[in-house]
Short mmCIF file of C-alpha atoms in Angstrom, two decimals:
data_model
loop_
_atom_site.label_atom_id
_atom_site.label_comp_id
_atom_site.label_asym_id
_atom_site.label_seq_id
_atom_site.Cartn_x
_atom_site.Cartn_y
_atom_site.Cartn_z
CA UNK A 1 110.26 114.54 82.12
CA UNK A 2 106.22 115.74 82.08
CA UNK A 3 104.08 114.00 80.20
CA UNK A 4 101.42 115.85 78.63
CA UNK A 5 97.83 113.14 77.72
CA UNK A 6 96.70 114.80 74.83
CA UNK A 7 93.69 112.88 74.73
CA UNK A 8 92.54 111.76 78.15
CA UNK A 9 90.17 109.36 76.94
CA UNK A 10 90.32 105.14 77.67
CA UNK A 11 94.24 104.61 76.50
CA UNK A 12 95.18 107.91 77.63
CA UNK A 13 93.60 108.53 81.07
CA UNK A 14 95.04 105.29 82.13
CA UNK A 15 98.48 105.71 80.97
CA UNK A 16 98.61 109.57 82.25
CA UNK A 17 96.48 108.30 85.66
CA UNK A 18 98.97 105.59 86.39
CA UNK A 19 101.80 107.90 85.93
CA UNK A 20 100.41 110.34 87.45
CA UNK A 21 100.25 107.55 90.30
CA UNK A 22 103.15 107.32 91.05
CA UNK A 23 104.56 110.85 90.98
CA UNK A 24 105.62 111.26 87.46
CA UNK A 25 104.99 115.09 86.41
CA UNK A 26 101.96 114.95 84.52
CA UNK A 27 99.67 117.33 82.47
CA UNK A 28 96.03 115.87 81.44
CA UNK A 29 94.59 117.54 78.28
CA UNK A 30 90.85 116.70 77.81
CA UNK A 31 87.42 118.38 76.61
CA UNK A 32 83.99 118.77 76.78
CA UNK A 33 82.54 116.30 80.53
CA UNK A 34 85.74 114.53 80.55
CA UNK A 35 87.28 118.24 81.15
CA UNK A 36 85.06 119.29 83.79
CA UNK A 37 84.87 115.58 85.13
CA UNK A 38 88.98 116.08 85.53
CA UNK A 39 88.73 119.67 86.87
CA UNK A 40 86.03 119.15 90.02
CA UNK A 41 87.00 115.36 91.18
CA UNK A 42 90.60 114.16 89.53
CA UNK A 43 90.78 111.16 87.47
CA UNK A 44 90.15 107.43 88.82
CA UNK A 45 91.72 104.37 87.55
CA UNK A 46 90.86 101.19 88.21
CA UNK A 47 93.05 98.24 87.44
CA UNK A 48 93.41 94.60 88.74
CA UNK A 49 95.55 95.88 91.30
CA UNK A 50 92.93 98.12 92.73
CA UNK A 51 91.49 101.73 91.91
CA UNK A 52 93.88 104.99 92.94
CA UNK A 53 92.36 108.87 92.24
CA UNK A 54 94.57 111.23 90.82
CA UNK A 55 94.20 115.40 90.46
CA UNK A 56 96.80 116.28 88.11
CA UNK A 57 97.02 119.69 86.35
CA UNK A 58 94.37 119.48 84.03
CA UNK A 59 93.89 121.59 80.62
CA UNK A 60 91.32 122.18 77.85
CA UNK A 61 94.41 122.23 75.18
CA UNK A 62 97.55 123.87 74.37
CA UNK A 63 96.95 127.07 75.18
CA UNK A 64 96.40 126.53 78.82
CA UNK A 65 99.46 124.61 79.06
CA UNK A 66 103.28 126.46 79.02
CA UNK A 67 105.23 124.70 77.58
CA UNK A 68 108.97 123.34 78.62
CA UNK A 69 111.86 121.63 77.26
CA UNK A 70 111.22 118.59 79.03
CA UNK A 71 107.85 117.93 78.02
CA UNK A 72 107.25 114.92 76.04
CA UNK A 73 103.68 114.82 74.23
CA UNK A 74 101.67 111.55 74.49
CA UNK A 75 99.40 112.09 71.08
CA UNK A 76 95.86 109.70 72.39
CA UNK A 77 93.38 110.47 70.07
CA UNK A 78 91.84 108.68 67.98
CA UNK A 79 93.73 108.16 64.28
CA UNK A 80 90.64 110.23 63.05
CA UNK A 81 91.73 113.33 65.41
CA UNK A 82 95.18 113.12 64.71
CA UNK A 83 96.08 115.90 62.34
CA UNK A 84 93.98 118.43 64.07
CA UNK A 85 95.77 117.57 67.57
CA UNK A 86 98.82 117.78 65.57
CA UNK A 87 98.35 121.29 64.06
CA UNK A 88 96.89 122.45 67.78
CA UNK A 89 100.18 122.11 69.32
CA UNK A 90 103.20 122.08 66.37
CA UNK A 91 103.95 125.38 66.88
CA UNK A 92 103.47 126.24 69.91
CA UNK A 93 106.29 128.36 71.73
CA UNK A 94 108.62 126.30 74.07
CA UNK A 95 110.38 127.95 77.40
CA UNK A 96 113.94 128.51 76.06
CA UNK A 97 113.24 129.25 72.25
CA UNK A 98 111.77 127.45 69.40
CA UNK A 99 108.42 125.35 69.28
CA UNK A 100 107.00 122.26 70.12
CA UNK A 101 107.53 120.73 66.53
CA UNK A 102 111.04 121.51 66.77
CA UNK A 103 112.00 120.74 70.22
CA UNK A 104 109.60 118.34 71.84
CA UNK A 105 109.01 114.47 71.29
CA UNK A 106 105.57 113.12 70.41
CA UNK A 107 104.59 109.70 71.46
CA UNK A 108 101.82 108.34 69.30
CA UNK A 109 99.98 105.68 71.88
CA UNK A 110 97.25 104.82 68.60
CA UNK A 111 96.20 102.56 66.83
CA UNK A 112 96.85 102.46 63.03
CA UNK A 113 100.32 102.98 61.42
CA UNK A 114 99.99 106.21 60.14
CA UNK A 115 100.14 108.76 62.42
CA UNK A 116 103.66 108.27 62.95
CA UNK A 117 103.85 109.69 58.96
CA UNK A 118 101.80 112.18 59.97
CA UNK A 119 103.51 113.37 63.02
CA UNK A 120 106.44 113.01 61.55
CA UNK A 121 105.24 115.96 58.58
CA UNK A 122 105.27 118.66 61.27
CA UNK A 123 107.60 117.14 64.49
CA UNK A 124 111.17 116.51 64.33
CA UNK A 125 111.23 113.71 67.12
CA UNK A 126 108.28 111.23 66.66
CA UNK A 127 108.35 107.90 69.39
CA UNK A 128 105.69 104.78 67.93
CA UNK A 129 103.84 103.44 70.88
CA UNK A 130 102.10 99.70 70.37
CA UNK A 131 99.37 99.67 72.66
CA UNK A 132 98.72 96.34 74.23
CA UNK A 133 95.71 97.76 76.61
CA UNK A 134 92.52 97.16 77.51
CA UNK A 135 91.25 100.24 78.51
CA UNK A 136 87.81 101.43 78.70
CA UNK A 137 86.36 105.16 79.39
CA UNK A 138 83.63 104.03 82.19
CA UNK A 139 82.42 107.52 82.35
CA UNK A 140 83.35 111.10 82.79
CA UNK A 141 86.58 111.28 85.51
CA UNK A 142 86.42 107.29 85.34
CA UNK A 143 88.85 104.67 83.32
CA UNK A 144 89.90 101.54 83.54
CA UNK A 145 92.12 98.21 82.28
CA UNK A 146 91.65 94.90 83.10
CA UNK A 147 95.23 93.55 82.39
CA UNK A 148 97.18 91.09 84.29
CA UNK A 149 99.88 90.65 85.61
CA UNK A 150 100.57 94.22 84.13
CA UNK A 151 97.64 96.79 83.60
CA UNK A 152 99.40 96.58 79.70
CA UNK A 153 102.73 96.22 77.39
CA UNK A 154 103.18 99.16 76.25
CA UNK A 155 106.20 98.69 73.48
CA UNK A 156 107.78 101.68 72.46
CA UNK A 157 110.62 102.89 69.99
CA UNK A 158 111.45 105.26 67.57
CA UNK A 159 109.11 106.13 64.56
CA UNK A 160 112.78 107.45 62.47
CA UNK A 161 116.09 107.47 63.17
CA UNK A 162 116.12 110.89 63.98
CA UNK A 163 114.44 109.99 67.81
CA UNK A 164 117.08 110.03 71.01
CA UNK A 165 117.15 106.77 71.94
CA UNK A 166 118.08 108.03 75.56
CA UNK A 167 114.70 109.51 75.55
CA UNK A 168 112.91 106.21 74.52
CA UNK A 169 114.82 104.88 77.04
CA UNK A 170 113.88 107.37 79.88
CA UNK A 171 110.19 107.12 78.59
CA UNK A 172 109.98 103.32 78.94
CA UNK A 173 111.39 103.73 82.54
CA UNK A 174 109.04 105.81 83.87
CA UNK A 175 105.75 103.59 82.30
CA UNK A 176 107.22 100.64 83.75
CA UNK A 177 107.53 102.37 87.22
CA UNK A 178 103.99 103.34 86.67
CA UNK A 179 103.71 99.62 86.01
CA UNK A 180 103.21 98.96 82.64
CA UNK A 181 105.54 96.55 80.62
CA UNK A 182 106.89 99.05 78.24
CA UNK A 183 109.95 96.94 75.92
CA UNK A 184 112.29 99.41 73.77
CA UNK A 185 112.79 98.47 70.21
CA UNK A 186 114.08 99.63 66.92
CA UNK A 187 111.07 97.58 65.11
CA UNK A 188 108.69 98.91 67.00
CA UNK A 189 106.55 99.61 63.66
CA UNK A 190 106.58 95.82 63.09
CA UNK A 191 104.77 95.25 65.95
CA UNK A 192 102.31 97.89 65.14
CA UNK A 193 101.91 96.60 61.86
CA UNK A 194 101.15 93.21 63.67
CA UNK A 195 98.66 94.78 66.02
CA UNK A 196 96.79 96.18 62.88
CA UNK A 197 95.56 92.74 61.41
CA UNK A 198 94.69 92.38 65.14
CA UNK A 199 92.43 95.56 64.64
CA UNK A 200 90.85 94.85 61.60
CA UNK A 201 88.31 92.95 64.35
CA UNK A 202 87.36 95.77 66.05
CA UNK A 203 85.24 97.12 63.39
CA UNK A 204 83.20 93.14 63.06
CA UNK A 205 82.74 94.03 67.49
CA UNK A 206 81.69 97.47 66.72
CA UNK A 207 78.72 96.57 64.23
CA UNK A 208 78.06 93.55 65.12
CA UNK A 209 78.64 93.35 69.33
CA UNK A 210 80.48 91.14 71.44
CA UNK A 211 78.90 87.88 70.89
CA UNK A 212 81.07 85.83 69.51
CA UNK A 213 79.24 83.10 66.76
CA UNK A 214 80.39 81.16 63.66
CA UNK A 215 80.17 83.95 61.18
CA UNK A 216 81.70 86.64 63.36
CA UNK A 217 84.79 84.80 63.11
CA UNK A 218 84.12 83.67 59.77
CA UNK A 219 84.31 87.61 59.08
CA UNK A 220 87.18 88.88 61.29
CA UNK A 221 89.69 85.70 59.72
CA UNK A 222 88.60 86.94 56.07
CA UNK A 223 89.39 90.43 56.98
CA UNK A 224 92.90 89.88 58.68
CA UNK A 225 93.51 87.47 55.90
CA UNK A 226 93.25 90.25 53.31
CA UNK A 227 95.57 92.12 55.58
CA UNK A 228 97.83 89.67 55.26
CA UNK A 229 97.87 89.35 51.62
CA UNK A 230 97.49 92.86 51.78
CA UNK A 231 100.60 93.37 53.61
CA UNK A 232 102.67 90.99 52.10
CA UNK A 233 102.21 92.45 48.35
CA UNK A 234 103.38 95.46 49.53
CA UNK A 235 106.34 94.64 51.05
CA UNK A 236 105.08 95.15 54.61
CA UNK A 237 107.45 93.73 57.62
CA UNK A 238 105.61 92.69 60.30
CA UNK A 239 105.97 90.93 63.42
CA UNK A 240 107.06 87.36 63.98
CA UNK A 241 104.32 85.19 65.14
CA UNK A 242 106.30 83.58 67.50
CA UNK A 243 107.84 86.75 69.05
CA UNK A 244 104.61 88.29 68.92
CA UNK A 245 102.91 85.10 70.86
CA UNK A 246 106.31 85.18 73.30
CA UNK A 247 105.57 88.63 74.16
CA UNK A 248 102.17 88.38 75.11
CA UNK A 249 102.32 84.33 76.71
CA UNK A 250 102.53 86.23 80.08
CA UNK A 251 99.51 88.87 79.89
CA UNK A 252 95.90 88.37 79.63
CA UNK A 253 92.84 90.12 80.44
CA UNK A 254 90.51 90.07 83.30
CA UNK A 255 87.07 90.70 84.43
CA UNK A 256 87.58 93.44 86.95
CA UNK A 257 85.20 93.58 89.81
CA UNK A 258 81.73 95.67 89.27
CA UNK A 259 82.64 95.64 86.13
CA UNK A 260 81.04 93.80 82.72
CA UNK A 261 82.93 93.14 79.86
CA UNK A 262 82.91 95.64 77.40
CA UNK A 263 84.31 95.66 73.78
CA UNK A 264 87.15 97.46 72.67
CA UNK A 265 87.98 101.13 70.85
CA UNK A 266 85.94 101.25 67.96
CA UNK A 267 82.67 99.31 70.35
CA UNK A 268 83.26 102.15 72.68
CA UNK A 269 82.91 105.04 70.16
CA UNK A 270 79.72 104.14 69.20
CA UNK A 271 78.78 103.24 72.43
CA UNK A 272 79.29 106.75 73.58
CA UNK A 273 78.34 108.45 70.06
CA UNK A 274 81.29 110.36 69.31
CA UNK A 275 80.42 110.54 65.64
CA UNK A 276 83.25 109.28 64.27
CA UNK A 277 85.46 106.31 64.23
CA UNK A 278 88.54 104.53 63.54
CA UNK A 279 87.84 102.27 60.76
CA UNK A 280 89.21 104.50 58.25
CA UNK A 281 92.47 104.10 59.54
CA UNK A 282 91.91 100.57 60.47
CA UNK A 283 90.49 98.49 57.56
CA UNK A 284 90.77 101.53 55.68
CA UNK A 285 94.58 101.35 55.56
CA UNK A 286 94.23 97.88 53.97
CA UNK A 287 92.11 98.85 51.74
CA UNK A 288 94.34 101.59 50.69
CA UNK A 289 97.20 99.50 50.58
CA UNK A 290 95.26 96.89 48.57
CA UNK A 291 93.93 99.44 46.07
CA UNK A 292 97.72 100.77 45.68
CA UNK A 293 98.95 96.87 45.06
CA UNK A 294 96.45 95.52 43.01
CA UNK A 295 94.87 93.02 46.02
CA UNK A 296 90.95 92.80 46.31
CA UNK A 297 89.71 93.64 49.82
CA UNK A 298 85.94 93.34 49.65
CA UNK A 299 85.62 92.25 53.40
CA UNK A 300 87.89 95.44 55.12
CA UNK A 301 85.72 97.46 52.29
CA UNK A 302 82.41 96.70 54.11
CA UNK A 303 83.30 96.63 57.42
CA UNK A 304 85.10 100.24 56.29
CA UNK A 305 81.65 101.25 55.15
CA UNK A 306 79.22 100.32 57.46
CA UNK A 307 81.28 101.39 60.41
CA UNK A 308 81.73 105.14 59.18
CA UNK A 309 78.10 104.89 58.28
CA UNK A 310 77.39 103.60 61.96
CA UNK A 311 78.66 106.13 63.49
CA UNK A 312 77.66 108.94 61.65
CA UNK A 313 73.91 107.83 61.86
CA UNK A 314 74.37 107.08 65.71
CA UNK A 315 73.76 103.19 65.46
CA UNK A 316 74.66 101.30 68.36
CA UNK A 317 76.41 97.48 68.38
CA UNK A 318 75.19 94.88 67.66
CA UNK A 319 72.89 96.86 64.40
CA UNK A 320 74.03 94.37 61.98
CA UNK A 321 74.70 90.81 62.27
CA UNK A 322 77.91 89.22 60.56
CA UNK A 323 75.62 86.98 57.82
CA UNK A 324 74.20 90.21 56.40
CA UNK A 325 78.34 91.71 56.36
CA UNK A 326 79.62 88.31 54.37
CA UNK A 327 76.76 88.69 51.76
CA UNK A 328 77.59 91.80 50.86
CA UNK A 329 81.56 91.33 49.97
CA UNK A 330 80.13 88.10 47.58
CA UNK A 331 78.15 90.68 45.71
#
């Protein structure tokens, strides 16, 4: 099996670096410093088990990269960047006849809960991926995640019935010999449906930073409570909270050495000013769903707002404090 990081940002250097780690045939597909970072020096990773370089093949995107039959492709882009990705590689020729869409597995190790639909409009074999990670991008050629015991649980399992399970299977083994915690199930989008009220948050760190205060969480609760409702009107399964609090009693996060603590995804991108962001498909699914079902979602609404406005002006956290957020959803 090689696994091909479309995407080597946070989530997907350290997954394809830890593989890579370890021997597992790996391909690294990144752009613009990250590229050229990759190409002259290799990849680092640094986890609470200590930092290991890695100089896998390395390529700008699918045309640099032949592909074979036992390539499985690890989709880490951001939701936003999905379909593009998507239509980059769908029809690419495979060794052996056909094309990626039609022979070769994608993995999508997101966020969100739809790019499994959308993967699954072009690719035949579609694996969901809920990312229990706390990766950051340090800088070009540079990632880290400061999980313990395990760098990060990884749960995998098929997006439709039409995935090999033996494949799932094989995939899960080689993460957890790269050391991740990587459970198979056939509910896997129950736990990513879980892990989105979990992500509604990230757009409250984004705007308003990582200091934690009264009316920060006053604003995340309201926002994964509409999710809830949300969720729940439209006939939404997700996760147990007891299995979901069983499966993550054992791992935490850590402060890794040199290192201060940084937010999450969505603090990163505007951190680095990518431009874009995820809170369309974060708080913007609920408010989808919640438009579609009749529910009011005035908190998810703002946060939806401001963040795509954030990022497309270049504002940094912390721009906006969580008081000025709650006033707006009571107008």
């Amino acid at each position: 099996m090689r696994h091909i990081i479309i995407g080597t940002g946070a989530v997907g250097g350290v997954v394809g670096g830890l593989l890579a780690s370890v021997g597992k045939d790996v391909v690294l597909v990144a752009r613009n410093a990250q590229l050229e970072a990759l190409r002259t020096r290799g990849l680092e990773v640094t986890t609470a088990s200590g930092t290991v370089r890695v100089e896998p093949p390395v390529a700008a995107g699918p045309q640099d990269v032949e592909l074979r039959a036992d390539d499985v492709l690890v989709l880490a882009v951001k939701s936003q960047d999905t379909p593009a990705a998507l239509g980059d590689w769908a029809d690419r020729p495979v060794a052996g006849g056909g094309t990626a869409a039609e022979r070769l597995p994608v993995v999508c190790a997101q966020n969100g809960v739809d790019n499994e639909r959308e993967a699954l409009r072009r690719f035949a074999s579609v694996v969901a991926m809920c990312v229990w990670l706390p990766a950051t991008y340090l800088e070009p050629g540079r990632v880290s995640a400061g999980g313990t015991p395990v760098p990060g649980v990884l749960t995998v399992g098929p997006a439709a019935p039409v995935a090999d399970p033996d494949l799932v299977t094989a995939y899960a083994r080689d993460l957890v010999g790269a050391g991740f915690d990587a459970p198979v199930t056939a509910d896997v989008m129950q736990w990513k449906y879980r892990k989105l009220l979990s992500n509604l948050g990230n757009a409250v760190e984004a705007l308003c930073g990582t200091t934690r205060n009264d009316a920060v969480a006053e604003l995340s609760a309201r926002a994964e409570a509409e999710g809830r409702a949300v969720l729940s009107a439209a006939g939404v399964a997700v996760l147990d909270e007891a299995v979901h609090d069983a499966a993550r009693a054992g791992f935490r996060m850590t402060r890794l050495p040199g290192q201060e603590r940084t937010g999450g995804s969505s603090w990163q991108s505007l951190v680095r000013g990518t431009g874009s962001i995820e809170a369309d498909h974060l708080n913007g699914e609920i408010v989808l769903l919640g438009r579609l079902h009749g529910v009011a979602t005035p908190v998810n609404a703002v946060l939806q707002r401001h963040a795509r406005q954030a990022a497309r002006t270049g504002a940094t956290p912390g721009s906006t404090t969580a008081g000025a957020l709650l006033s707006e959803t009571s107008v």
